PDB file of C-alpha atoms and ligand atoms in Angstrom:
ATOM      1  CA  MET G   1     -16.107 -13.893   3.299  1.00 88.00           C
ATOM      2  CA  ALA G   2     -17.892 -11.325   5.508  1.00 96.00           C
ATOM      3  CA  LEU G   3     -18.028 -12.196   9.112  1.00 98.00           C
ATOM      4  CA  ILE G   4     -22.109 -12.870   8.698  1.00 98.00           C
ATOM      5  CA  HIS G   5     -22.895 -14.394   5.278  1.00 98.00           C
ATOM      6  CA  LEU G   6     -26.690 -15.153   4.659  1.00 98.00           C
ATOM      7  CA  GLU G   7     -28.069 -16.895   1.525  1.00 97.00           C
ATOM      8  CA  SER G   8     -31.733 -16.939   0.739  1.00 97.00           C
ATOM      9  CA  LEU G   9     -32.416 -17.477   4.486  1.00 98.00           C
ATOM     10  CA  THR G  10     -36.128 -18.180   5.438  1.00 98.00           C
ATOM     11  CA  LYS G  11     -38.011 -19.265   8.395  1.00 98.00           C
ATOM     12  CA  THR G  12     -41.349 -20.573   8.605  1.00 98.00           C
ATOM     13  CA  TYR G  13     -43.105 -21.435  11.932  1.00 98.00           C
ATOM     14  CA  ALA G  14     -45.437 -24.427  11.937  1.00 95.00           C
ATOM     15  CA  PRO G  15     -44.899 -25.534   8.672  1.00 93.00           C
ATOM     16  CA  ASN G  16     -47.690 -27.265   6.747  1.00 93.00           C
ATOM     17  CA  THR G  17     -50.295 -26.152   9.369  1.00 95.00           C
ATOM     18  CA  GLN G  18     -53.190 -23.859   9.648  1.00 95.00           C
ATOM     19  CA  ALA G  19     -51.163 -21.530  11.621  1.00 95.00           C
ATOM     20  CA  GLN G  20     -48.140 -21.326   9.278  1.00 96.00           C
ATOM     21  CA  VAL G  21     -46.304 -18.036   9.498  1.00 97.00           C
ATOM     22  CA  GLU G  22     -43.536 -17.347   7.056  1.00 98.00           C
ATOM     23  CA  ALA G  23     -41.610 -14.749   9.130  1.00 98.00           C
ATOM     24  CA  LEU G  24     -38.527 -14.543   7.071  1.00 98.00           C
ATOM     25  CA  ARG G  25     -38.900 -14.941   3.280  1.00 97.00           C
ATOM     26  CA  GLY G  26     -35.040 -15.003   1.835  1.00 97.00           C
ATOM     27  CA  ILE G  27     -32.989 -12.890   3.621  1.00 97.00           C
ATOM     28  CA  CYS G  28     -29.585 -12.217   1.796  1.00 97.00           C
ATOM     29  CA  LEU G  29     -26.799 -10.310   3.744  1.00 96.00           C
ATOM     30  CA  ASP G  30     -23.037  -9.619   4.511  1.00 97.00           C
ATOM     31  CA  ILE G  31     -22.013  -7.915   7.426  1.00 97.00           C
ATOM     32  CA  SER G  32     -18.317  -7.449   7.611  1.00 97.00           C
ATOM     33  CA  GLU G  33     -16.033  -7.701  10.679  1.00 97.00           C
ATOM     34  CA  GLY G  34     -16.101  -4.248  12.950  1.00 97.00           C
ATOM     35  CA  GLU G  35     -19.323  -3.092  11.408  1.00 97.00           C
ATOM     36  CA  PHE G  36     -22.262  -1.261  13.888  1.00 98.00           C
ATOM     37  CA  CYS G  37     -25.460  -2.205  12.124  1.00 98.00           C
ATOM     38  CA  ALA G  38     -29.105  -1.687  12.815  1.00 98.00           C
ATOM     39  CA  ILE G  39     -31.820  -3.663  11.341  1.00 97.00           C
ATOM     40  CA  VAL G  40     -35.006  -1.560  11.696  1.00 97.00           C
ATOM     41  CA  GLY G  41     -38.644  -2.717  10.879  1.00 97.00           C
ATOM     42  CA  THR G  42     -42.182  -2.539  12.551  1.00 97.00           C
ATOM     43  CA  SER G  43     -43.634  -5.186  14.991  1.00 96.00           C
ATOM     44  CA  GLY G  44     -43.898  -8.638  13.510  1.00 97.00           C
ATOM     45  CA  SER G  45     -41.505  -8.076  10.622  1.00 98.00           C
ATOM     46  CA  GLY G  46     -38.938 -10.877  11.597  1.00 98.00           C
ATOM     47  CA  LYS G  47     -36.543  -8.950  13.486  1.00 98.00           C
ATOM     48  CA  SER G  48     -36.286 -11.029  16.840  1.00 97.00           C
ATOM     49  CA  THR G  49     -36.707 -14.208  14.210  1.00 98.00           C
ATOM     50  CA  LEU G  50     -33.738 -13.030  12.291  1.00 98.00           C
ATOM     51  CA  LEU G  51     -31.745 -12.140  15.562  1.00 98.00           C
ATOM     52  CA  HIS G  52     -32.330 -15.551  17.115  1.00 97.00           C
ATOM     53  CA  ILE G  53     -31.157 -17.205  13.915  1.00 98.00           C
ATOM     54  CA  LEU G  54     -27.931 -15.069  13.983  1.00 98.00           C
ATOM     55  CA  GLY G  55     -27.474 -15.589  17.594  1.00 97.00           C
ATOM     56  CA  CYS G  56     -27.413 -19.501  16.934  1.00 97.00           C
ATOM     57  CA  LEU G  57     -30.393 -19.766  19.279  1.00 96.00           C
ATOM     58  CA  ASP G  58     -32.698 -21.046  16.457  1.00 96.00           C
ATOM     59  CA  VAL G  59     -32.278 -22.588  13.046  1.00 96.00           C
ATOM     60  CA  PRO G  60     -33.220 -21.722   9.615  1.00 97.00           C
ATOM     61  CA  THR G  61     -36.159 -23.554   7.663  1.00 97.00           C
ATOM     62  CA  SER G  62     -33.870 -23.185   4.429  1.00 97.00           C
ATOM     63  CA  GLY G  63     -31.162 -21.370   3.315  1.00 98.00           C
ATOM     64  CA  ARG G  64     -27.685 -20.829   4.367  1.00 98.00           C
ATOM     65  CA  TYR G  65     -25.865 -19.018   7.460  1.00 98.00           C
ATOM     66  CA  TYR G  66     -22.209 -18.696   7.313  1.00 98.00           C
ATOM     67  CA  LEU G  67     -20.596 -17.195  10.519  1.00 98.00           C
ATOM     68  CA  ASP G  68     -16.814 -16.484  10.274  1.00 97.00           C
ATOM     69  CA  SER G  69     -16.866 -18.835   7.147  1.00 96.00           C
ATOM     70  CA  GLN G  70     -18.476 -21.987   9.112  1.00 96.00           C
ATOM     71  CA  GLU G  71     -21.659 -22.955   8.082  1.00 97.00           C
ATOM     72  CA  VAL G  72     -23.726 -22.800  11.188  1.00 97.00           C
ATOM     73  CA  SER G  73     -27.156 -23.276   9.747  1.00 94.00           C
ATOM     74  CA  THR G  74     -27.445 -27.029   9.944  1.00 92.00           C
ATOM     75  CA  LEU G  75     -25.682 -27.413  13.081  1.00 95.00           C
ATOM     76  CA  ASN G  76     -27.354 -29.274  16.131  1.00 96.00           C
ATOM     77  CA  GLU G  77     -28.043 -27.800  19.546  1.00 95.00           C
ATOM     78  CA  ARG G  78     -24.716 -28.842  21.216  1.00 95.00           C
ATOM     79  CA  LYS G  79     -22.382 -27.528  18.346  1.00 96.00           C
ATOM     80  CA  ARG G  80     -24.513 -24.202  18.050  1.00 96.00           C
ATOM     81  CA  ALA G  81     -23.961 -23.927  21.881  1.00 93.00           C
ATOM     82  CA  ARG G  82     -20.294 -23.857  21.145  1.00 92.00           C
ATOM     83  CA  ILE G  83     -20.441 -21.485  18.643  1.00 95.00           C
ATOM     84  CA  ARG G  84     -22.389 -19.027  20.679  1.00 94.00           C
ATOM     85  CA  ASN G  85     -20.031 -19.481  23.377  1.00 90.00           C
ATOM     86  CA  GLN G  86     -17.027 -18.885  21.212  1.00 90.00           C
ATOM     87  CA  TYR G  87     -18.106 -16.050  18.885  1.00 95.00           C
ATOM     88  CA  ILE G  88     -21.282 -14.454  20.183  1.00 97.00           C
ATOM     89  CA  GLY G  89     -22.908 -12.065  22.794  1.00 96.00           C
ATOM     90  CA  ILE G  90     -26.231 -11.686  22.987  1.00 96.00           C
ATOM     91  CA  VAL G  91     -28.619  -9.195  24.765  1.00 96.00           C
ATOM     92  CA  LEU G  92     -32.172 -10.452  24.450  1.00 92.00           C
ATOM     93  CA  GLN G  93     -35.320  -8.534  25.077  1.00 86.00           C
ATOM     94  CA  GLU G  94     -36.334  -7.904  28.757  1.00 80.00           C
ATOM     95  CA  PHE G  95     -32.403  -8.235  29.957  1.00 79.00           C
ATOM     96  CA  GLY G  96     -32.672 -11.903  30.681  1.00 87.00           C
ATOM     97  CA  LEU G  97     -30.884 -11.639  34.167  1.00 94.00           C
ATOM     98  CA  LEU G  98     -31.326 -13.397  37.435  1.00 95.00           C
ATOM     99  CA  PRO G  99     -32.703 -10.385  39.587  1.00 95.00           C
ATOM    100  CA  GLN G 100     -32.180 -12.324  43.095  1.00 96.00           C
ATOM    101  CA  ARG G 101     -28.623 -12.483  42.238  1.00 96.00           C
ATOM    102  CA  THR G 102     -25.655  -9.827  42.111  1.00 95.00           C
ATOM    103  CA  VAL G 103     -24.189  -8.085  39.323  1.00 96.00           C
ATOM    104  CA  ILE G 104     -21.069 -10.019  39.426  1.00 93.00           C
ATOM    105  CA  GLU G 105     -22.731 -13.186  39.703  1.00 93.00           C
ATOM    106  CA  ASN G 106     -24.823 -12.355  36.455  1.00 95.00           C
ATOM    107  CA  VAL G 107     -21.861 -11.049  34.531  1.00 95.00           C
ATOM    108  CA  ALA G 108     -19.749 -14.077  35.377  1.00 92.00           C
ATOM    109  CA  LEU G 109     -22.046 -16.451  34.615  1.00 90.00           C
ATOM    110  CA  PRO G 110     -20.725 -17.292  30.630  1.00 88.00           C
ATOM    111  CA  LEU G 111     -17.163 -17.805  31.879  1.00 87.00           C
ATOM    112  CA  TYR G 112     -18.583 -20.950  33.725  1.00 81.00           C
ATOM    113  CA  PHE G 113     -19.830 -22.233  30.484  1.00 76.00           C
ATOM    114  CA  ASP G 114     -16.489 -21.654  28.502  1.00 70.00           C
ATOM    115  CA  GLN G 115     -14.676 -24.830  28.800  1.00 62.00           C
ATOM    116  CA  SER G 116     -11.739 -23.306  26.596  1.00 62.00           C
ATOM    117  CA  ALA G 117     -10.796 -20.840  29.160  1.00 68.00           C
ATOM    118  CA  HIS G 118     -10.049 -22.474  32.397  1.00 79.00           C
ATOM    119  CA  LEU G 119      -9.933 -19.339  34.333  1.00 83.00           C
ATOM    120  CA  SER G 120      -8.955 -19.026  38.125  1.00 85.00           C
ATOM    121  CA  TYR G 121     -11.317 -17.253  40.606  1.00 85.00           C
ATOM    122  CA  SER G 122      -8.905 -14.243  40.659  1.00 89.00           C
ATOM    123  CA  GLN G 123      -8.940 -14.239  36.859  1.00 89.00           C
ATOM    124  CA  ARG G 124     -12.640 -14.612  36.629  1.00 88.00           C
ATOM    125  CA  LYS G 125     -12.802 -12.132  39.199  1.00 90.00           C
ATOM    126  CA  GLN G 126     -10.659  -9.519  37.187  1.00 92.00           C
ATOM    127  CA  ARG G 127     -12.499 -10.218  33.874  1.00 92.00           C
ATOM    128  CA  VAL G 128     -15.637  -9.270  35.614  1.00 93.00           C
ATOM    129  CA  GLN G 129     -14.352  -6.269  36.681  1.00 94.00           C
ATOM    130  CA  GLU G 130     -12.621  -5.297  33.352  1.00 95.00           C
ATOM    131  CA  VAL G 131     -16.174  -5.450  31.799  1.00 96.00           C
ATOM    132  CA  LEU G 132     -18.168  -3.728  34.435  1.00 96.00           C
ATOM    133  CA  THR G 133     -15.737  -0.750  34.003  1.00 96.00           C
ATOM    134  CA  GLN G 134     -16.209  -1.036  30.307  1.00 95.00           C
ATOM    135  CA  VAL G 135     -19.934  -0.383  30.932  1.00 96.00           C
ATOM    136  CA  GLY G 136     -19.698   2.060  33.616  1.00 95.00           C
ATOM    137  CA  LEU G 137     -20.797  -0.280  36.553  1.00 95.00           C
ATOM    138  CA  GLU G 138     -17.917  -0.765  38.519  1.00 92.00           C
ATOM    139  CA  SER G 139     -19.250   0.649  41.615  1.00 94.00           C
ATOM    140  CA  LYS G 140     -22.147  -1.811  41.407  1.00 94.00           C
ATOM    141  CA  LEU G 141     -20.258  -5.228  41.876  1.00 93.00           C
ATOM    142  CA  ASN G 142     -22.335  -6.568  44.765  1.00 95.00           C
ATOM    143  CA  THR G 143     -25.684  -5.180  44.152  1.00 96.00           C
ATOM    144  CA  LEU G 144     -28.572  -7.298  43.649  1.00 97.00           C
ATOM    145  CA  VAL G 145     -29.834  -6.776  40.153  1.00 97.00           C
ATOM    146  CA  SER G 146     -33.318  -6.060  41.234  1.00 96.00           C
ATOM    147  CA  GLN G 147     -31.909  -2.943  42.787  1.00 97.00           C
ATOM    148  CA  LEU G 148     -30.811  -1.377  39.645  1.00 96.00           C
ATOM    149  CA  SER G 149     -32.861   0.862  37.081  1.00 96.00           C
ATOM    150  CA  GLY G 150     -33.479  -0.057  33.877  1.00 94.00           C
ATOM    151  CA  GLY G 151     -30.543   1.127  32.151  1.00 95.00           C
ATOM    152  CA  GLN G 152     -28.298  -0.099  34.760  1.00 96.00           C
ATOM    153  CA  LYS G 153     -29.831  -3.540  34.071  1.00 96.00           C
ATOM    154  CA  GLN G 154     -29.168  -3.120  30.208  1.00 96.00           C
ATOM    155  CA  ARG G 155     -25.628  -2.364  31.318  1.00 96.00           C
ATOM    156  CA  VAL G 156     -25.424  -5.558  33.203  1.00 97.00           C
ATOM    157  CA  ALA G 157     -26.889  -7.616  30.251  1.00 97.00           C
ATOM    158  CA  ILE G 158     -24.466  -5.868  27.821  1.00 97.00           C
ATOM    159  CA  ALA G 159     -21.305  -6.933  30.031  1.00 97.00           C
ATOM    160  CA  ARG G 160     -22.449 -10.587  30.354  1.00 96.00           C
ATOM    161  CA  ALA G 161     -22.748 -10.719  26.611  1.00 96.00           C
ATOM    162  CA  ILE G 162     -19.037  -9.260  26.018  1.00 96.00           C
ATOM    163  CA  ILE G 163     -17.309 -11.142  28.815  1.00 94.00           C
ATOM    164  CA  ASN G 164     -16.316 -14.077  26.493  1.00 91.00           C
ATOM    165  CA  HIS G 165     -14.754 -11.402  24.022  1.00 93.00           C
ATOM    166  CA  PRO G 166     -17.299 -12.393  21.106  1.00 95.00           C
ATOM    167  CA  LYS G 167     -16.601 -11.275  17.808  1.00 97.00           C
ATOM    168  CA  LEU G 168     -20.226 -10.562  17.420  1.00 98.00           C
ATOM    169  CA  LEU G 169     -22.690  -8.745  19.553  1.00 98.00           C
ATOM    170  CA  LEU G 170     -26.364  -8.879  18.963  1.00 98.00           C
ATOM    171  CA  ALA G 171     -28.966  -7.056  20.596  1.00 98.00           C
ATOM    172  CA  ASP G 172     -32.819  -7.393  20.383  1.00 97.00           C
ATOM    173  CA  GLU G 173     -34.634  -3.723  21.000  1.00 96.00           C
ATOM    174  CA  PRO G 174     -31.833  -2.956  23.640  1.00 96.00           C
ATOM    175  CA  THR G 175     -33.566   0.390  24.372  1.00 95.00           C
ATOM    176  CA  GLY G 176     -37.240  -0.674  24.177  1.00 93.00           C
ATOM    177  CA  ALA G 177     -37.687  -0.713  27.696  1.00 90.00           C
ATOM    178  CA  LEU G 178     -35.818   2.700  28.448  1.00 94.00           C
ATOM    179  CA  ASP G 179     -36.492   6.354  28.442  1.00 95.00           C
ATOM    180  CA  GLN G 180     -35.181   8.537  25.758  1.00 95.00           C
ATOM    181  CA  LYS G 181     -32.230   9.841  27.766  1.00 96.00           C
ATOM    182  CA  THR G 182     -30.949   6.230  29.261  1.00 96.00           C
ATOM    183  CA  ALA G 183     -31.778   4.893  25.656  1.00 96.00           C
ATOM    184  CA  GLY G 184     -29.180   7.430  24.413  1.00 96.00           C
ATOM    185  CA  GLU G 185     -26.631   6.561  26.870  1.00 96.00           C
ATOM    186  CA  ILE G 186     -27.224   2.875  26.018  1.00 97.00           C
ATOM    187  CA  MET G 187     -26.511   3.730  22.264  1.00 97.00           C
ATOM    188  CA  GLU G 188     -23.204   5.466  23.215  1.00 97.00           C
ATOM    189  CA  LEU G 189     -21.826   2.598  25.138  1.00 97.00           C
ATOM    190  CA  PHE G 190     -22.560   0.513  21.893  1.00 97.00           C
ATOM    191  CA  SER G 191     -20.935   3.107  19.880  1.00 97.00           C
ATOM    192  CA  ALA G 192     -17.837   2.948  22.110  1.00 96.00           C
ATOM    193  CA  LEU G 193     -17.928  -0.790  22.062  1.00 97.00           C
ATOM    194  CA  SER G 194     -17.889  -0.953  18.307  1.00 97.00           C
ATOM    195  CA  HIS G 195     -14.585   0.878  18.232  1.00 96.00           C
ATOM    196  CA  THR G 196     -13.061  -1.784  20.235  1.00 95.00           C
ATOM    197  CA  GLY G 197     -13.405  -4.042  17.243  1.00 95.00           C
ATOM    198  CA  VAL G 198     -16.539  -6.143  17.961  1.00 97.00           C
ATOM    199  CA  THR G 199     -19.075  -6.563  15.301  1.00 98.00           C
ATOM    200  CA  ILE G 200     -22.371  -5.068  16.607  1.00 98.00           C
ATOM    201  CA  LEU G 201     -25.800  -5.781  15.012  1.00 98.00           C
ATOM    202  CA  LEU G 202     -28.797  -4.546  16.884  1.00 98.00           C
ATOM    203  CA  VAL G 203     -32.375  -4.564  15.808  1.00 97.00           C
ATOM    204  CA  THR G 204     -35.035  -2.038  16.631  1.00 97.00           C
ATOM    205  CA  HIS G 205     -38.629  -0.710  15.478  1.00 96.00           C
ATOM    206  CA  ASP G 206     -37.226   2.858  16.298  1.00 96.00           C
ATOM    207  CA  LYS G 207     -35.926   4.757  13.213  1.00 95.00           C
ATOM    208  CA  ASN G 208     -34.246   7.254  15.614  1.00 95.00           C
ATOM    209  CA  ILE G 209     -32.117   4.596  17.294  1.00 96.00           C
ATOM    210  CA  ALA G 210     -31.331   2.797  14.182  1.00 96.00           C
ATOM    211  CA  GLN G 211     -29.936   6.324  12.722  1.00 95.00           C
ATOM    212  CA  GLN G 212     -27.095   6.020  15.345  1.00 96.00           C
ATOM    213  CA  CYS G 213     -25.637   3.022  13.720  1.00 97.00           C
ATOM    214  CA  ARG G 214     -23.229   3.231  10.985  1.00 96.00           C
ATOM    215  CA  ARG G 215     -25.447   0.909   8.982  1.00 96.00           C
ATOM    216  CA  VAL G 216     -29.153   1.029   8.633  1.00 96.00           C
ATOM    217  CA  LEU G 217     -31.256  -1.833   7.038  1.00 96.00           C
ATOM    218  CA  HIS G 218     -34.956  -2.286   6.970  1.00 97.00           C
ATOM    219  CA  ILE G 219     -36.868  -5.338   7.249  1.00 98.00           C
ATOM    220  CA  GLU G 220     -40.343  -5.405   6.089  1.00 97.00           C
ATOM    221  CA  ASP G 221     -42.545  -8.529   6.003  1.00 97.00           C
ATOM    222  CA  GLY G 222     -39.755 -11.093   6.344  1.00 98.00           C
ATOM    223  CA  LEU G 223     -37.592  -9.292   3.554  1.00 97.00           C
ATOM    224  CA  LEU G 224     -34.980  -6.892   3.550  1.00 96.00           C
ATOM    225  CA  ALA G 225     -35.329  -3.682   1.751  1.00 88.00           C
ATOM    226  CA  ASP G 226     -32.343  -1.960   0.219  1.00 63.00           C
ATOM    227  CA  ALA G 227     -29.431  -4.161   1.830  1.00 49.00           C
ATOM    228  CA  GLY G 228     -27.356  -1.121   0.868  1.00 49.00           C
ATOM    229  CA  GLN G 229     -23.718  -1.326   1.019  1.00 48.00           C
ATOM    230  CA  PRO G 230     -21.721  -0.503   4.215  1.00 46.00           C
TER     231      PRO G 230
HETATM  232  N1  ADP X   1     -42.616 -19.205  17.989  1.00 82.97           N
HETATM  233  C1  ADP X   1     -43.216 -18.597  16.881  1.00 82.97           C
HETATM  234  N2  ADP X   1     -44.305 -19.368  16.508  1.00 82.97           N
HETATM  235  C2  ADP X   1     -45.031 -19.004  15.490  1.00 82.97           C
HETATM  236  N3  ADP X   1     -45.021 -17.758  15.100  1.00 82.97           N
HETATM  237  C3  ADP X   1     -44.163 -16.915  15.332  1.00 82.97           C
HETATM  238  C4  ADP X   1     -43.125 -17.464  16.541  1.00 82.97           C
HETATM  239  N4  ADP X   1     -42.082 -16.274  16.662  1.00 82.97           N
HETATM  240  C5  ADP X   1     -42.679 -15.346  16.090  1.00 82.97           C
HETATM  241  N5  ADP X   1     -43.747 -15.808  15.280  1.00 82.97           N
HETATM  242  C6  ADP X   1     -44.409 -14.966  14.135  1.00 82.97           C
HETATM  243  O1  ADP X   1     -43.201 -14.470  12.951  1.00 82.97           O
HETATM  244  C7  ADP X   1     -43.447 -13.158  12.772  1.00 82.97           C
HETATM  245  C8  ADP X   1     -42.063 -12.547  13.218  1.00 82.97           C
HETATM  246  O2  ADP X   1     -42.153 -12.364  14.668  1.00 82.97           O
HETATM  247  P1  ADP X   1     -40.895 -11.539  15.109  1.00 82.97           P
HETATM  248  O3  ADP X   1     -39.694 -12.077  14.547  1.00 82.97           O
HETATM  249  O4  ADP X   1     -40.905 -11.914  16.277  1.00 82.97           O
HETATM  250  O5  ADP X   1     -41.118  -9.972  14.600  1.00 82.97           O
HETATM  251  P2  ADP X   1     -40.601  -8.553  15.309  1.00 82.97           P
HETATM  252  O6  ADP X   1     -39.561  -9.262  16.333  1.00 82.97           O
HETATM  253  O7  ADP X   1     -40.201  -7.875  14.423  1.00 82.97           O
HETATM  254  O8  ADP X   1     -41.724  -8.171  16.047  1.00 82.97           O
HETATM  255  C9  ADP X   1     -44.680 -12.839  13.592  1.00 82.97           C
HETATM  256  O9  ADP X   1     -45.888 -12.761  12.420  1.00 82.97           O
HETATM  257  C10 ADP X   1     -44.925 -13.660  14.661  1.00 82.97           C
HETATM  258  O10 ADP X   1     -46.388 -13.694  15.117  1.00 82.97           O
HETATM  259 MG1   MG X   2     -38.882  -8.528  18.257  1.00 82.97          MG
END
């Protein structure tokens, strides 16, 4: 089975009320290990909803989600948190960083939630240095996040997302807040990371950004069009 396997996934917000929204209306999708994939669609098409479910931050209303052959659609919050920690790195919109903390503190955070790792202080520090080198920020270890540029903040968010060696890296509009040149640099970073074997899926409303990925899927009104083969 593919790394991600979705069967008729739906998400309805505020079901059975006047405010009901069918954000996802039956998504079927397979993503294999190692793919570098974009899902492109206009605002309101369901991109963030899908990404949050793929990231085990939310659960579908119906349908099935298998991640690495495990069904995760029905897990409770505690079990989903464990899956997130073991398998998934997520870069959310607006970075989600702690601005008054240093780069090293922000990036190291997930290491404290990974009970399986039991790393010593020096091992943690080494791992933080490794990922910051990978994203090109090795000189900013002790800088406060609030003092970084938008592109640098995005690099911190990506470093934090990959620090636990996830199989799956998800990003919600990772270039949305960046100018064109910086956006290009961040896409080059994703491309370089994809060559390390991590499976990458990003969502974007920007077709030019999507075209820099090896596979592009289109989402419209909660449905995937042409779920073309990789
Ligand atoms: N928490 C929520 N409660 C109710 N409706 C929501 C919620 N989140 C998103 N929606 C609605 O679901 C649809 C899809 O939203 P979203 O997944 O955020 O789209 P996108 O990321 O493509 O802009 C939109 O109509 C949006 O208003
Ligand atoms: Mg969105």
